[in-house]
GROMACS .gro file of C-alpha atoms in nm:
model
  184
    1MET     CA    1  -2.914  -5.690  -3.036
    2ARG     CA    2  -2.593  -5.753  -3.224
    3ALA     CA    3  -2.264  -5.742  -3.040
    4ARG     CA    4  -2.027  -5.487  -3.180
    5VAL     CA    5  -1.689  -5.622  -3.281
    6HIS     CA    6  -1.408  -5.374  -3.230
    7ARG     CA    7  -1.086  -5.382  -3.423
    8PHE     CA    8  -0.904  -5.227  -3.129
    9PRO     CA    9  -1.067  -5.352  -2.810
   10HIS     CA   10  -0.815  -5.186  -2.578
   11LEU     CA   11  -0.770  -4.861  -2.768
   12ARG     CA   12  -0.890  -4.637  -2.483
   13GLN     CA   13  -0.661  -4.803  -2.228
   14ASP     CA   14  -0.369  -4.807  -2.474
   15VAL     CA   15  -0.406  -4.435  -2.548
   16ALA     CA   16  -0.423  -4.353  -2.177
   17ALA     CA   17  -0.117  -4.569  -2.105
   18SER     CA   18   0.072  -4.409  -2.394
   19LEU     CA   19  -0.008  -4.062  -2.264
   20VAL     CA   20   0.126  -4.150  -1.919
   21VAL     CA   21   0.445  -4.299  -2.066
   22PHE     CA   22   0.486  -3.990  -2.286
   23LEU     CA   23   0.446  -3.755  -1.989
   24VAL     CA   24   0.708  -3.949  -1.791
   25ALA     CA   25   0.957  -4.033  -2.067
   26LEU     CA   26   0.986  -3.702  -2.249
   27PRO     CA   27   1.100  -3.493  -1.949
   28LEU     CA   28   1.332  -3.778  -1.852
   29CYS     CA   29   1.484  -3.774  -2.202
   30VAL     CA   30   1.542  -3.399  -2.171
   31GLY     CA   31   1.690  -3.448  -1.823
   32VAL     CA   32   1.927  -3.721  -1.942
   33ALA     CA   33   2.040  -3.498  -2.229
   34VAL     CA   34   2.101  -3.192  -2.011
   35ALA     CA   35   2.273  -3.394  -1.736
   36SER     CA   36   2.493  -3.552  -2.002
   37GLY     CA   37   2.610  -3.221  -2.143
   38ALA     CA   38   2.394  -3.248  -2.456
   39PRO     CA   39   2.139  -2.987  -2.568
   40ALA     CA   40   1.782  -3.030  -2.439
   41GLU     CA   41   1.655  -3.040  -2.800
   42LEU     CA   42   1.857  -3.356  -2.856
   43GLY     CA   43   1.673  -3.518  -2.565
   44LEU     CA   44   1.338  -3.422  -2.719
   45VAL     CA   45   1.434  -3.565  -3.058
   46THR     CA   46   1.571  -3.890  -2.917
   47GLY     CA   47   1.264  -3.933  -2.695
   48ILE     CA   48   1.024  -3.887  -2.986
   49VAL     CA   49   1.220  -4.099  -3.234
   50GLY     CA   50   1.286  -4.370  -2.975
   51GLY     CA   51   0.919  -4.382  -2.879
   52LEU     CA   52   0.809  -4.414  -3.241
   53VAL     CA   53   1.065  -4.681  -3.326
   54THR     CA   54   1.002  -4.898  -3.020
   55GLY     CA   55   0.628  -4.860  -3.070
   56LEU     CA   56   0.664  -5.021  -3.412
   57LEU     CA   57   0.877  -5.312  -3.288
   58PRO     CA   58   0.731  -5.632  -3.145
   59GLY     CA   59   0.763  -5.656  -2.766
   60SER     CA   60   1.020  -5.858  -2.577
   61SER     CA   61   1.085  -5.920  -2.208
   62LEU     CA   62   1.430  -5.766  -2.257
   63GLN     CA   63   1.313  -5.459  -2.451
   64VAL     CA   64   1.355  -5.116  -2.295
   65SER     CA   65   1.132  -4.863  -2.465
   66GLY     CA   66   1.219  -4.547  -2.277
   67PRO     CA   67   1.501  -4.359  -2.114
   68ALA     CA   68   1.671  -4.498  -1.807
   69ALA     CA   69   1.831  -4.264  -1.556
   70GLY     CA   70   2.130  -4.500  -1.539
   71LEU     CA   71   2.208  -4.406  -1.898
   72THR     CA   72   2.301  -4.055  -1.788
   73VAL     CA   73   2.638  -4.173  -1.660
   74LEU     CA   74   2.716  -4.358  -1.983
   75VAL     CA   75   2.604  -4.075  -2.209
   76TYR     CA   76   2.790  -3.815  -2.002
   77GLN     CA   77   3.111  -4.020  -2.020
   78ALA     CA   78   3.072  -4.068  -2.396
   79VAL     CA   79   3.014  -3.695  -2.454
   80ASP     CA   80   3.300  -3.602  -2.220
   81SER     CA   81   3.546  -3.849  -2.377
   82TYR     CA   82   3.456  -3.831  -2.746
   83GLY     CA   83   3.246  -3.515  -2.790
   84LEU     CA   84   2.885  -3.462  -2.884
   85PRO     CA   85   2.926  -3.532  -3.260
   86ALA     CA   86   3.063  -3.880  -3.185
   87LEU     CA   87   2.763  -3.964  -2.964
   88GLY     CA   88   2.544  -4.030  -3.269
   89VAL     CA   89   2.800  -4.271  -3.412
   90ILE     CA   90   2.834  -4.448  -3.076
   91VAL     CA   91   2.455  -4.484  -3.040
   92LEU     CA   92   2.422  -4.605  -3.401
   93ALA     CA   93   2.697  -4.864  -3.347
   94ALA     CA   94   2.534  -4.981  -3.023
   95GLY     CA   95   2.197  -5.012  -3.199
   96LEU     CA   96   2.346  -5.209  -3.488
   97LEU     CA   97   2.523  -5.436  -3.239
   98GLN     CA   98   2.193  -5.496  -3.059
   99LEU     CA   99   2.016  -5.576  -3.388
  100ALA     CA  100   2.292  -5.818  -3.484
  101MET     CA  101   2.279  -5.988  -3.145
  102GLY     CA  102   1.900  -6.014  -3.177
  103ALA     CA  103   1.929  -6.166  -3.525
  104LEU     CA  104   2.179  -6.419  -3.385
  105ARG     CA  105   1.934  -6.491  -3.099
  106LEU     CA  106   2.190  -6.411  -2.831
  107GLY     CA  107   1.935  -6.257  -2.593
  108ARG     CA  108   1.909  -6.574  -2.386
  109TRP     CA  109   2.271  -6.525  -2.273
  110PHE     CA  110   2.169  -6.202  -2.102
  111ARG     CA  111   1.921  -6.397  -1.893
  112ALA     CA  112   2.223  -6.571  -1.740
  113MET     CA  113   2.298  -6.250  -1.549
  114SER     CA  114   2.200  -6.296  -1.188
  115LEU     CA  115   1.877  -6.115  -1.102
  116SER     CA  116   2.028  -5.999  -0.773
  117VAL     CA  117   2.306  -5.820  -0.962
  118ILE     CA  118   2.052  -5.635  -1.174
  119GLU     CA  119   1.832  -5.555  -0.874
  120GLY     CA  120   2.136  -5.435  -0.677
  121MET     CA  121   2.241  -5.205  -0.961
  122LEU     CA  122   1.890  -5.062  -0.992
  123ALA     CA  123   1.860  -5.021  -0.614
  124GLY     CA  124   2.192  -4.833  -0.607
  125ILE     CA  125   2.078  -4.600  -0.885
  126GLY     CA  126   1.746  -4.554  -0.704
  127LEU     CA  127   1.918  -4.464  -0.377
  128VAL     CA  128   2.130  -4.199  -0.546
  129LEU     CA  129   1.825  -4.054  -0.724
  130ILE     CA  130   1.620  -4.049  -0.402
  131ALA     CA  131   1.907  -3.887  -0.212
  132GLY     CA  132   1.931  -3.617  -0.478
  133GLN     CA  133   1.557  -3.552  -0.455
  134LEU     CA  134   1.577  -3.522  -0.075
  135TYR     CA  135   1.821  -3.234  -0.115
  136SER     CA  136   1.584  -3.070  -0.364
  137ALA     CA  137   1.285  -3.121  -0.134
  138ALA     CA  138   1.472  -2.940   0.142
  139GLY     CA  139   1.577  -2.658  -0.092
  140LEU     CA  140   1.944  -2.750  -0.059
  141THR     CA  141   2.210  -2.798  -0.324
  142ALA     CA  142   2.300  -3.164  -0.370
  143PRO     CA  143   2.665  -3.273  -0.394
  144ALA     CA  144   2.779  -3.381  -0.738
  145GLY     CA  145   2.880  -3.742  -0.661
  146GLY     CA  146   2.649  -4.026  -0.569
  147VAL     CA  147   2.847  -4.133  -0.263
  148ASP     CA  148   2.870  -3.769  -0.150
  149LYS     CA  149   2.492  -3.738  -0.179
  150LEU     CA  150   2.441  -4.038   0.048
  151LEU     CA  151   2.709  -3.942   0.300
  152GLY     CA  152   2.589  -3.582   0.314
  153LEU     CA  153   2.229  -3.671   0.408
  154PRO     CA  154   2.279  -3.643   0.788
  155GLY     CA  155   2.427  -3.294   0.752
  156ALA     CA  156   2.152  -3.199   0.508
  157ALA     CA  157   1.889  -3.319   0.755
  158ALA     CA  158   2.044  -3.103   1.030
  159ASP     CA  159   2.048  -2.803   0.794
  160ALA     CA  160   1.689  -2.867   0.688
  161LEU     CA  161   1.559  -2.890   1.043
  162ALA     CA  162   1.720  -2.557   1.130
  163GLY     CA  163   1.513  -2.336   0.899
  164ARG     CA  164   1.143  -2.263   0.855
  165GLU     CA  165   1.160  -2.246   0.477
  166THR     CA  166   1.325  -2.586   0.449
  167LEU     CA  167   1.068  -2.736   0.686
  168ALA     CA  168   0.785  -2.598   0.470
  169SER     CA  169   0.953  -2.734   0.159
  170LEU     CA  170   0.995  -3.077   0.321
  171ALA     CA  171   0.630  -3.071   0.431
  172VAL     CA  172   0.516  -3.010   0.072
  173GLY     CA  173   0.741  -3.295  -0.048
  174ALA     CA  174   0.617  -3.533   0.222
  175GLY     CA  175   0.256  -3.438   0.146
  176THR     CA  176   0.315  -3.512  -0.221
  177VAL     CA  177   0.454  -3.856  -0.138
  178VAL     CA  178   0.155  -3.930   0.088
  179VAL     CA  179  -0.089  -3.830  -0.190
  180MET     CA  180   0.097  -4.050  -0.441
  181VAL     CA  181   0.090  -4.349  -0.207
  182LEU     CA  182  -0.279  -4.311  -0.119
  183TRP     CA  183  -0.400  -4.224  -0.471
  184ARG     CA  184  -0.548  -4.517  -0.663
   0.00000   0.00000   0.00000
């Protein structure tokens, strides 16, 4: 029996992984757009175009191929300060700057950034996102600022424990987390 030689030995796994990334990234792109004051359609377009472009580029340990929730703050500030039409110019300039820095092989300088600084920044963003989701899980309205979200958690917990509807909502959220942790 002859062994079959496949041109794409990992095609099934790659398609499945791409589908998962698509299902996570596209709603996040829309969320970043809406939270930044941009139309949801713009988030869809940037998610699709960004996915296609990064899929065609060779990989790198410094490459980010999807939306990052931390970008929301930067995009919001750019839209608020310069308006939506200028956002395209700003993104184009940032992309050209990144291409130029890549051509000049300046990426190694970014590795000089302390890993604990990067992990601390990501942990801070994660805490704010988790705090915001806790308000949603309890059916409460989250404060606008990140620090306010964190400081308001004790009061939100007291409010949540006072009502039956909020307890049911929290139970569904906790059950979802348990399923996600136990699911292989």
